[in-house]
Coordinates of C-alpha atoms in Angstrom, one line a residue:
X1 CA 10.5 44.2 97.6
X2 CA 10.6 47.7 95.0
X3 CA 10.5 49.8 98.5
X4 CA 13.5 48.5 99.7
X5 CA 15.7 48.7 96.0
X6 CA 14.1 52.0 95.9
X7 CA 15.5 53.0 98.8
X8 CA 19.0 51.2 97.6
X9 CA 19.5 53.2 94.3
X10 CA 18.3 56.8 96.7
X11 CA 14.9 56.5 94.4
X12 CA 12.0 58.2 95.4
X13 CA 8.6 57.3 94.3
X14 CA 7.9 60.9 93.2
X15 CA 10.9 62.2 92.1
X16 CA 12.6 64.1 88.8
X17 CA 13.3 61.8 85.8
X18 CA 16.1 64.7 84.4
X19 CA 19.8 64.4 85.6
X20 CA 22.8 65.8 84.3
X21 CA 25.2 63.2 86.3
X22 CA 25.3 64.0 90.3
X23 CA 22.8 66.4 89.9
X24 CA 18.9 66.3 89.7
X25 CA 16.9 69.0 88.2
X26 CA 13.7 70.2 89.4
X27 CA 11.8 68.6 86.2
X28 CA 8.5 70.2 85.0
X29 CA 7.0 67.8 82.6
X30 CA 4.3 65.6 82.8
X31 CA 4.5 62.4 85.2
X32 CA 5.0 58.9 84.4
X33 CA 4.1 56.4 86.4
X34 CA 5.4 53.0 86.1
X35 CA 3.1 50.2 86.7
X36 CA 4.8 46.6 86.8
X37 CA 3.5 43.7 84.4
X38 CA 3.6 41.6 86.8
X39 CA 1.2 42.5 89.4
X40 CA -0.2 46.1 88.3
X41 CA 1.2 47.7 91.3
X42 CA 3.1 51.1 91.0
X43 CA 6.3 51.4 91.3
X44 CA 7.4 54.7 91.1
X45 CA 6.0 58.1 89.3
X46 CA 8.6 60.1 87.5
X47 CA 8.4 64.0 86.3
X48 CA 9.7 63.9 82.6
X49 CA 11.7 67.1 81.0
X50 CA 10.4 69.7 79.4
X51 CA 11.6 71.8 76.6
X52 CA 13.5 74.0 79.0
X53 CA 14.6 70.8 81.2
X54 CA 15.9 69.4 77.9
X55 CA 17.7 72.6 76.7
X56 CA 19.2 72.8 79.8
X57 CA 20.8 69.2 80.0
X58 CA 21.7 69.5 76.6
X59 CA 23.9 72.8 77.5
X60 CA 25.3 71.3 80.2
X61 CA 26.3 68.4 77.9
X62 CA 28.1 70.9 76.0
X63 CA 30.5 72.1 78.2
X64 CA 31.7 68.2 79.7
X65 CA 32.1 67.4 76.5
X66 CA 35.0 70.2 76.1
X67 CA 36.6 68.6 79.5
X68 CA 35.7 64.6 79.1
X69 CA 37.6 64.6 75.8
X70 CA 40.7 65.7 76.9
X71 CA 41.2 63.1 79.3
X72 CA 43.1 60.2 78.0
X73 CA 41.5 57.4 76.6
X74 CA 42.8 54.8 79.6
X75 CA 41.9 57.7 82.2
X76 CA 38.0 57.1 80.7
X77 CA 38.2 53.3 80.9
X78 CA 39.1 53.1 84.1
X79 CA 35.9 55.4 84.7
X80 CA 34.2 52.5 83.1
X81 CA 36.2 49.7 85.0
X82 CA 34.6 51.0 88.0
X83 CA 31.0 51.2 86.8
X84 CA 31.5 47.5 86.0
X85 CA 32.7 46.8 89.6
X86 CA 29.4 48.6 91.0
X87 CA 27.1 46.8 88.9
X88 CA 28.9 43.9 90.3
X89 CA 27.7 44.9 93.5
X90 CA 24.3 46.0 92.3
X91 CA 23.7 42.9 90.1
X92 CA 21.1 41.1 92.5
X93 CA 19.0 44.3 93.0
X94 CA 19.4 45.7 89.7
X95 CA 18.6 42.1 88.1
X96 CA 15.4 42.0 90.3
X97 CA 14.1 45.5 89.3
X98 CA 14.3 45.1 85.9
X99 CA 12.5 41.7 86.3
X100 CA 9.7 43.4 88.0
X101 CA 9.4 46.4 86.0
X102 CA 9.9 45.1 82.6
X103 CA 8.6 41.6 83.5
X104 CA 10.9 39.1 82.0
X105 CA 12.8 36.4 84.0
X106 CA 14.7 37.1 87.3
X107 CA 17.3 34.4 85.3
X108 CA 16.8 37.1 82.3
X109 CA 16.6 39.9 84.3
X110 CA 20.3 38.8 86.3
X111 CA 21.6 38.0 82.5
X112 CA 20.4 41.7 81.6
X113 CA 22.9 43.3 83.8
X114 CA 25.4 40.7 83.4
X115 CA 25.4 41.9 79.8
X116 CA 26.1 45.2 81.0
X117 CA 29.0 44.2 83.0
X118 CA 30.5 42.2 80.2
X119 CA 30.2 45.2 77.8
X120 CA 32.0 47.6 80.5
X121 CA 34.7 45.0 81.0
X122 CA 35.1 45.0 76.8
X123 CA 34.9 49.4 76.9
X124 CA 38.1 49.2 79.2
X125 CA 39.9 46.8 76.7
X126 CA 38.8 49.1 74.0
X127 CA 39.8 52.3 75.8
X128 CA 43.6 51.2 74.9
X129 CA 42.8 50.1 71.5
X130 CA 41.3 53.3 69.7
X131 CA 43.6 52.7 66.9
X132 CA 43.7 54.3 63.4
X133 CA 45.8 53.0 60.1
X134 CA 49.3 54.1 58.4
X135 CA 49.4 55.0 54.7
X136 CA 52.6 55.5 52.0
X137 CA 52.1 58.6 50.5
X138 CA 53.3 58.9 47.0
X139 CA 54.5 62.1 48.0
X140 CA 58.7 62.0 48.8
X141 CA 59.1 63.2 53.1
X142 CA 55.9 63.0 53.9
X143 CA 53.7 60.9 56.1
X144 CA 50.0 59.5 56.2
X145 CA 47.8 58.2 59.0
X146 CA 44.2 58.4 60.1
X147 CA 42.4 59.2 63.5
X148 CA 39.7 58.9 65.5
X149 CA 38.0 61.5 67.5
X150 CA 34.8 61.7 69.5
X151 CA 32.2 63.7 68.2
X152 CA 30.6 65.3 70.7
X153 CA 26.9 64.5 72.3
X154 CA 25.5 60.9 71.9
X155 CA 21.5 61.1 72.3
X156 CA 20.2 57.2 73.2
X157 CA 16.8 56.6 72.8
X158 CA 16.5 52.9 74.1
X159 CA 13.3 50.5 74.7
X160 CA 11.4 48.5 77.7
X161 CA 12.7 45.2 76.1
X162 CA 16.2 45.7 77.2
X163 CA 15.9 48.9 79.5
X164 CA 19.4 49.2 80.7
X165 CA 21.8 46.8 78.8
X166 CA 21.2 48.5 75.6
X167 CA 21.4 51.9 76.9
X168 CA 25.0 50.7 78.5
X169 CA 26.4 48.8 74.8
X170 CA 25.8 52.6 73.7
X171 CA 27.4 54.8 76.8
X172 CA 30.1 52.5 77.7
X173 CA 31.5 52.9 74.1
X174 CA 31.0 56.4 73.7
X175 CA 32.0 57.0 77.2
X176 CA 35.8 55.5 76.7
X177 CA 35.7 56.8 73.1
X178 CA 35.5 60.6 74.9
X179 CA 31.7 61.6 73.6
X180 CA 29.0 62.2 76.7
X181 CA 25.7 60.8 76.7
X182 CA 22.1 62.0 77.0
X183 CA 20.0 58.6 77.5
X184 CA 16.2 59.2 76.8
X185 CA 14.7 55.6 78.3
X186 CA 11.5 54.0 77.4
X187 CA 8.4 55.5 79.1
X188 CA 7.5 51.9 79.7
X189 CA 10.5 51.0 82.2
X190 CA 12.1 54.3 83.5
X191 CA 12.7 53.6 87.2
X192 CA 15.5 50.9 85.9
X193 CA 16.9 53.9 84.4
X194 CA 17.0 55.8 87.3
X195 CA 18.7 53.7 89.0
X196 CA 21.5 52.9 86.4
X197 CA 22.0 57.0 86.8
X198 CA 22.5 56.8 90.3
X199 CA 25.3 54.0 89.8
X200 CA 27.1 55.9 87.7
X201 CA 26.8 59.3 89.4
X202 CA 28.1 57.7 92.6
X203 CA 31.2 56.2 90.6
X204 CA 31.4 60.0 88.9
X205 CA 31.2 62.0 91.9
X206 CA 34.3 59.8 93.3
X207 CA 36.5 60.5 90.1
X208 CA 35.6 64.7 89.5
X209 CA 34.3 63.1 86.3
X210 CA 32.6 66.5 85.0
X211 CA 29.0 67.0 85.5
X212 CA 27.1 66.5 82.1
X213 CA 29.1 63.4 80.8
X214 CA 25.9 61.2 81.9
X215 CA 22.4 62.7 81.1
X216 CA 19.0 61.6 81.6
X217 CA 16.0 62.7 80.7
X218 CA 12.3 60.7 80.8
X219 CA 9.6 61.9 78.0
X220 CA 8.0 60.1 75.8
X221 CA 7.7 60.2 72.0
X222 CA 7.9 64.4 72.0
X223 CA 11.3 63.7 74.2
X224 CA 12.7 61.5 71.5
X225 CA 11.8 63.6 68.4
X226 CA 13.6 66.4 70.5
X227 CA 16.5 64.4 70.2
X228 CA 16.3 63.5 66.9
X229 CA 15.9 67.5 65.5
X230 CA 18.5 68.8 68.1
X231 CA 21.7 69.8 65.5
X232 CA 23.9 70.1 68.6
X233 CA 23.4 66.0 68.8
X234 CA 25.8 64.8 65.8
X235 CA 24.7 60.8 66.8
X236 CA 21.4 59.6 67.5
X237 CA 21.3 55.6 68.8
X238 CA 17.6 54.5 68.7
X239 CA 16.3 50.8 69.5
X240 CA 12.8 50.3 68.9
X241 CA 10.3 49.5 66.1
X242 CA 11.0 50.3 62.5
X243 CA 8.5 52.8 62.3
X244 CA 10.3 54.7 65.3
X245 CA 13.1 54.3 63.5
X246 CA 12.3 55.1 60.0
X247 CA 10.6 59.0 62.0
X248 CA 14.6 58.8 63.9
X249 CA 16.5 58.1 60.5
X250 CA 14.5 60.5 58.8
X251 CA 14.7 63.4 61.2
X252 CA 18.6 62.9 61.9
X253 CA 19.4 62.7 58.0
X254 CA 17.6 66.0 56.8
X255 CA 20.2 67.8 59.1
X256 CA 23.3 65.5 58.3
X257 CA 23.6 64.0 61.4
X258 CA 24.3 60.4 62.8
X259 CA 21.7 57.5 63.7
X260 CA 22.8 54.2 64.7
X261 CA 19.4 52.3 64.3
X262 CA 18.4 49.0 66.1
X263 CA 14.9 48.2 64.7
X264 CA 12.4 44.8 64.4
X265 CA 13.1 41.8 63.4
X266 CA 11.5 38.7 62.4
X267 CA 13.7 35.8 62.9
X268 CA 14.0 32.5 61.7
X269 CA 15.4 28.9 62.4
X270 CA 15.3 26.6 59.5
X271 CA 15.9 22.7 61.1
X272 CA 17.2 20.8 58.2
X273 CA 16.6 16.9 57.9
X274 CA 20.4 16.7 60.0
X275 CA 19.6 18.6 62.5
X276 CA 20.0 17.4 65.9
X277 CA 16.6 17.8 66.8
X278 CA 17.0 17.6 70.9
X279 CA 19.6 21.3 70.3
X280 CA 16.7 22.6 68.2
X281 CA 14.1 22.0 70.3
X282 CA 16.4 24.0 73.6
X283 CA 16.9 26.6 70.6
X284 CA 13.6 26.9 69.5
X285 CA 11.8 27.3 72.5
X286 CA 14.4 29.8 74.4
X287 CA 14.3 31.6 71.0
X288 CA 10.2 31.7 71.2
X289 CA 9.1 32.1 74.6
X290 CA 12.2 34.0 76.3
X291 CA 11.2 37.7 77.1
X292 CA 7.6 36.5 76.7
X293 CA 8.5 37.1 72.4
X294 CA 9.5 40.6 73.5
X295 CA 12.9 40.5 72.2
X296 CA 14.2 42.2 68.8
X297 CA 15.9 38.5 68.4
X298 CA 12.9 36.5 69.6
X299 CA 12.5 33.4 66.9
X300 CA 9.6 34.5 65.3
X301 CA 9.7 31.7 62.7
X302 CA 10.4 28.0 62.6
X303 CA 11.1 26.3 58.8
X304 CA 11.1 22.7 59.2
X305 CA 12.2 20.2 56.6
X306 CA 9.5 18.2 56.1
X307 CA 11.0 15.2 56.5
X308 CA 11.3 15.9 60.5
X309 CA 8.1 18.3 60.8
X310 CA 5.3 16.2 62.2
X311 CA 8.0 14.3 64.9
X312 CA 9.8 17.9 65.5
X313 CA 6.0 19.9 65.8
X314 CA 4.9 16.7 68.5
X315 CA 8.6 17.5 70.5
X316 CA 7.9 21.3 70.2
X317 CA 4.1 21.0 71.7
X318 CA 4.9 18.6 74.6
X319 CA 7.8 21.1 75.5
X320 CA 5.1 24.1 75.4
X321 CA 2.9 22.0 77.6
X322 CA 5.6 21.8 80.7
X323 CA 6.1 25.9 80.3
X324 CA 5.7 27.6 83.5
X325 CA 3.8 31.2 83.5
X326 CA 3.8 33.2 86.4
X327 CA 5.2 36.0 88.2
X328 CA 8.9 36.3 86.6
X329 CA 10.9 36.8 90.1
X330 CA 10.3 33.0 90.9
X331 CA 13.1 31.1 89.4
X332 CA 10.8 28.4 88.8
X333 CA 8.9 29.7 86.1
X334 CA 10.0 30.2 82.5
X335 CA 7.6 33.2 81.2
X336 CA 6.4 36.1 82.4
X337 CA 4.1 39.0 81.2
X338 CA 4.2 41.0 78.6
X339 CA 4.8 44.4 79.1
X340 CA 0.8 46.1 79.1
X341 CA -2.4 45.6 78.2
X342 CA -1.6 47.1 74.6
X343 CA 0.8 44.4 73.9
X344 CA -2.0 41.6 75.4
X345 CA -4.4 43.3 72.4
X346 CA -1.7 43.2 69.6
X347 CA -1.1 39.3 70.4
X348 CA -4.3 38.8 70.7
X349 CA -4.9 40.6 67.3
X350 CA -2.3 38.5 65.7
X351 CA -4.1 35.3 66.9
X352 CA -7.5 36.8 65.3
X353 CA -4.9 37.9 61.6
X354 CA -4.0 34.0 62.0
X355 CA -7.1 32.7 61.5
X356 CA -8.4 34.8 59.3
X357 CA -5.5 34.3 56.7
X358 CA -6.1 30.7 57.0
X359 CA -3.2 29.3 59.6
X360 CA -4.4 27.0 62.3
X361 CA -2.8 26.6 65.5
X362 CA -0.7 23.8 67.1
X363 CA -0.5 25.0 70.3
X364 CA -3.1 27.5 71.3
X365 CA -3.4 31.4 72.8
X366 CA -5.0 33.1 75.0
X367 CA -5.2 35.6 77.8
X368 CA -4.6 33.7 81.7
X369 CA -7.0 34.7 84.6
X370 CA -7.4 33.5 88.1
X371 CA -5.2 34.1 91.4
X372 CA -1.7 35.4 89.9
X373 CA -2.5 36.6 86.9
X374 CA -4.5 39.5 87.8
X375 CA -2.8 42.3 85.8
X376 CA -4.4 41.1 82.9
X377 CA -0.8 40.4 81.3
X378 CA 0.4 37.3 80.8
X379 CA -0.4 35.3 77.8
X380 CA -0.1 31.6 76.6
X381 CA 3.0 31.1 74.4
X382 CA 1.2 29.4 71.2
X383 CA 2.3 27.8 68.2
X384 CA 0.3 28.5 64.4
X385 CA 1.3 26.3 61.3
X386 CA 1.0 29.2 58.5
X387 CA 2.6 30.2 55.0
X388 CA 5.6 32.4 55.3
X389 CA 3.7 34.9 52.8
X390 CA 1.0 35.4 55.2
X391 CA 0.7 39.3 55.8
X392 CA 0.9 38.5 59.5
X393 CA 4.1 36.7 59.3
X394 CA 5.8 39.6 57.1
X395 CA 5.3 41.8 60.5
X396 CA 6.7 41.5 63.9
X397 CA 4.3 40.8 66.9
X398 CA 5.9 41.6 70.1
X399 CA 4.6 38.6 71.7
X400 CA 5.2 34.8 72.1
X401 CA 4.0 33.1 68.6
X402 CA 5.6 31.1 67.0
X403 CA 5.3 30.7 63.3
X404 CA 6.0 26.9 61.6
X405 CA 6.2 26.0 58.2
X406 CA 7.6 23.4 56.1
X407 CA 10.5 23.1 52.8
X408 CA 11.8 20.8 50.8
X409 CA 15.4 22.4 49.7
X410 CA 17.8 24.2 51.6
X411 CA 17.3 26.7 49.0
X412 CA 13.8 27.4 49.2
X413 CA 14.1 27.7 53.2
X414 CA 16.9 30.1 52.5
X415 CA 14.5 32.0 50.6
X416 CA 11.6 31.7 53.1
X417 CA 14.3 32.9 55.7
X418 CA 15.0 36.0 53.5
X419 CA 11.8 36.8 52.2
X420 CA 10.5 39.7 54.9
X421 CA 11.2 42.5 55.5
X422 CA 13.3 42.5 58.2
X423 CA 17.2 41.1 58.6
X424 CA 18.2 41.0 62.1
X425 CA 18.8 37.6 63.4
X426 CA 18.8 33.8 61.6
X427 CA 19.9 30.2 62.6
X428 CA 20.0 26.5 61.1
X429 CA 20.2 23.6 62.9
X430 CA 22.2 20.8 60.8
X431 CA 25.3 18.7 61.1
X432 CA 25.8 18.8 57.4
X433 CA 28.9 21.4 57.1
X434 CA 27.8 21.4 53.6
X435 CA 24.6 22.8 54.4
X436 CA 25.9 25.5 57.3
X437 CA 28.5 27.0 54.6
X438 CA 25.8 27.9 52.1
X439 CA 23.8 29.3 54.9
X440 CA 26.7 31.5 55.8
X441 CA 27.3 32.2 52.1
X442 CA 26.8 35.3 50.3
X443 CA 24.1 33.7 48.6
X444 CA 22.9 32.4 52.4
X445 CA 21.3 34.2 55.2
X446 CA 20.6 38.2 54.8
X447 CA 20.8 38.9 58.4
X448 CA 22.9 41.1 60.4
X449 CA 23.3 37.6 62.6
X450 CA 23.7 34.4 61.5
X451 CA 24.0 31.2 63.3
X452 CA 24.7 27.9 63.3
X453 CA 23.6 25.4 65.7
X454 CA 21.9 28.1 68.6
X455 CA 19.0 30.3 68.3
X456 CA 18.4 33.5 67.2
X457 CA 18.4 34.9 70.7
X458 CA 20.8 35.5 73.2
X459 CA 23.9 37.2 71.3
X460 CA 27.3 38.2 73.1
X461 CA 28.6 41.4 73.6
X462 CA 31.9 40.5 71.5
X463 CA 30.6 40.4 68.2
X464 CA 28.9 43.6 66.7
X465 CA 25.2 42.8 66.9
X466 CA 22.9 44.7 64.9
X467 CA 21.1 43.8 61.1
X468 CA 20.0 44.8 57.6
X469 CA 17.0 46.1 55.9
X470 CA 14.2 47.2 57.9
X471 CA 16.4 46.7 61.1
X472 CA 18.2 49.8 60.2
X473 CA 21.7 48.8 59.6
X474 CA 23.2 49.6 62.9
X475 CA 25.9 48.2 64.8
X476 CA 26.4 48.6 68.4
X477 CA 28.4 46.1 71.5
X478 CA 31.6 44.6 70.0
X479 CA 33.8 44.5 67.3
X480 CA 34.8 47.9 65.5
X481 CA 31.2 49.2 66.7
X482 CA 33.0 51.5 68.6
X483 CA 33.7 53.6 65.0
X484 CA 30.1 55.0 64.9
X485 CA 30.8 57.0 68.2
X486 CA 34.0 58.6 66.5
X487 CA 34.7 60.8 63.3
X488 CA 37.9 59.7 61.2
X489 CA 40.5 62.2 60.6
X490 CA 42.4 61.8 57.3
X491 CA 46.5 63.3 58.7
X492 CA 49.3 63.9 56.1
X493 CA 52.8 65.4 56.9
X494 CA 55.8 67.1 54.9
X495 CA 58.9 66.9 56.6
X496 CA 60.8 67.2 53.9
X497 CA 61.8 70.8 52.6
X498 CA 59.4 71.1 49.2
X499 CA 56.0 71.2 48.9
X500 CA 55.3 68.6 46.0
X501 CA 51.6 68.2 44.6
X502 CA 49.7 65.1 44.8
X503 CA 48.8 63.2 41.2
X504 CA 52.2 64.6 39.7
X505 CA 50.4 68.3 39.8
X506 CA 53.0 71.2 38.8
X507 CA 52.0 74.8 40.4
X508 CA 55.1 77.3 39.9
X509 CA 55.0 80.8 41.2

């Protein structure tokens, strides 16, 4: 099956991982192989960048940048317009490569690049809509307004999770908003990568879209940090864990640049006494076991009124029992693997923390073995009754458990919801409009995302997604995300025929 996309997106199973659009360069850097999740068979060995590769793309950069803004604004959407057309046409074999190389659902995997179309079709929309404001002066014959310019190089740093939607809520934006991008992928899942590179150099090459709008280049955490110091990059986008982020954040501000951070989360659903159990269970279970718990919105939590625990818990197990595990490209199975062997020992380790900090668990791990699951990753989704001020709980495992608990108020499961770390994504499940409002309250939910009556997972590209604390505080896809790709401009103009002061200052000569 990989041979034959391979041979779609012109992939080669030794080739370079360093692009600068339509053209390849002969990389020098260490090889990564790719290994797939889902049967331990590799897929493809990449040659990451160098320091020279890197300094080379990045110069290259430089000059389309001087072009690619000049062109208008609508001229650049339709750029995108047609990259959202090709997916269209790549959305089968795309969908089933990032199945198999990240591992998550072929359903999942189609919905990945879906997500990428959807955000394309929102970039040309946007492309017509980079609007600033109007201001009175106080002056007499003269005029205010603001703009918005693009600001030059966007560096992306994304993650295996998500290995090309993310990557395109960043480029599509900055694409239309006139910056160009250099995309470092995850090491975990470059080959998707490679092949989101070739459908945009193809759409490139047929427009005389400059070479060095769309950049590549494969490292791992030395590529990233390259990114992060480099003062000709004014924005760095980074998705991954808060510590990566906190090393981004930290790196980018001592020089006064620009990071747009997408970091952990640890997300809760509280199911209130009025919930409609039979949505919360769909919600709950989606939320838990989708991406095998490998998304930054997995539901990571569950707080339960205890009024409905023991019947909801009973629901939740018998729905665990019916999950299918098993390679992700047949439709009929609802988890896949996780991503390696590392992430098998940190859920495995988080089982162990369980225990030990006294939880007990509803549903139990463990590792699967036998005839299909012989990559040693796939895991059982489990279940662990626990406090919410278990160490454990305050930190996000990458991996499907799912954390239950019981309250008595809607205020203390506010403040269960709240109290970690992390503020990405939240959800209650009620029918009392009472009880939603005060959730979506100042005083409510401290996420970046709040919902009512869905999960925590599975957020469209027209809202801005992104979340607070330890998350970072990014915003990226919909909305007015598209400001953090753009510097504001401040205009003011006399046309009348004296030069008055602002504040009522006088200044004869």
């Amino acid at each position: 099956m990989t041979d034959d996309i391979l041979k779609i997106f012109n992939i080669s199973t030794t080739g370079s991982g360093v692009s600068t659009g339509q053209h390849w360069l002969p990389a020098n850097g260490a090889p990564i192989t790719s290994v797939s999740p889902v049967d331990n068979k590799e897929i493809a060995t990449v040659k990451s960048a160098t320091r020279e590769d890197y300094d080379q793309v990045v110069a290259v950069a430089q000059e389309a940048f001087k072009v690619w803004r000049t062109w208008p604004a609508p001229k650049r959407g339709e750029i995108v317009r047609q990259i959202g057309e090709a997916l269209r046409g790549h959305k089968e074999h795309l969908g089933k490569l990032v199945s198999y190389e990240m591992g998550k659902s072929l359903q999942e995997g189609y919905g990945e690049v879906q997500e990428m179309i959807d955000i394309c079709d929102f970039a040309v929309g946007l492309s017509r809509q980079l609007h600033g404001l109007t201001m009175h002066s106080e002056r007499p014959g003269h005029r205010m307004y603001e703009q918005w310019h693009p600001l030059g190089i966007t560096g992306i740093i994304t993650a295996f999770n998500f290995p090309v939607a993310v990557w395109s809520w960043n480029t599509m934006l900055a694409w239309v908003c006139g910056d160009v991008c250099i995309w470092k992928p995850s090491e975990k899942t470059p080959v998707t990568a490679l092949a989101c590179q070739h459908i945009a150099a193809q759409v490139f090459a047929a427009n005389n879209v400059p070479e060095g709008v769309s950049c590549l280049v494969t490292g791992g955490r030395e590529t990233g940090e390259w990114l992060a110091h480099d003062k000709r990059i004014p924005l760095v986008s980074a998705t991954g864990s808060t510590r990566m982020g906190k090393a981004v954040g930290a790196a980018v501000g001592e020089r006064l640049g620009r990071s747009l951070l997408e970091l952990g989360g640890n997300n809760a659903i509280i199911i209130t006494a009025d919930a409609d159990l039979d949505m919360a269970l769909i919600g709950a279970v989606f939320g838990a076991v989708g991406t095998a718990g490998q998304r930054c919105t997995s539901t990571r939590r569950l707080i339960i009124h205890e009024s409905v625990y023991d019947n909801f818990i009973a629901r939740l197990a018998r729905a665990y029992s019916q999950l299918r595990i098993g390679n992700p490209l047949d439709e009929h199975n609802h988890v896949g693997p996780l991503i390696d062997r590392a992430a098998v020992e940190a859920y495995l380790g988080a089982i162990e923390q369980v225990k030990q900090q006294g939880g007990h668990f509803v549903v139990e791990g463990g590792v699967l073995t036998g005839p299909g699951y012989e990559s040693g990753c796939y895991v059982k989704p489990c279940i662990a009754a626990v406090e919410n001020t278990y160490d454990i709980v305050q930190h996000e495992t990458f991996a499907p458990i799912l954390y239950v608990m019981k309250y008595q108020t809607l205020e203390e499961a506010i403040a269960m919801q709240n109290d970690v770390p992390q503020g990405l994504s939240s959800a209650i499940m009620t029918l009392n409009l009472r009880e939603a409002e005060r959730f979506l309250s100042h005083a409510g939910s401290d996420c970046g995302i709040a919902n009512v009556n869905i999960g925590t997972s599975g957020a469209e590209i027209g809202g801005a997604f992104g979340g607070e604390k330890e998350t970072g505080g990014g915003r990226e896809s919909g909305s007015d995300a598209w400001k953090a790709y753009m510097r504001r401009q401040t205009n003011t103009i006399n046309y009348s025929t004296s030069l008055p002061l602002a504040q009522g200052i006088k200044f004869d000569i």
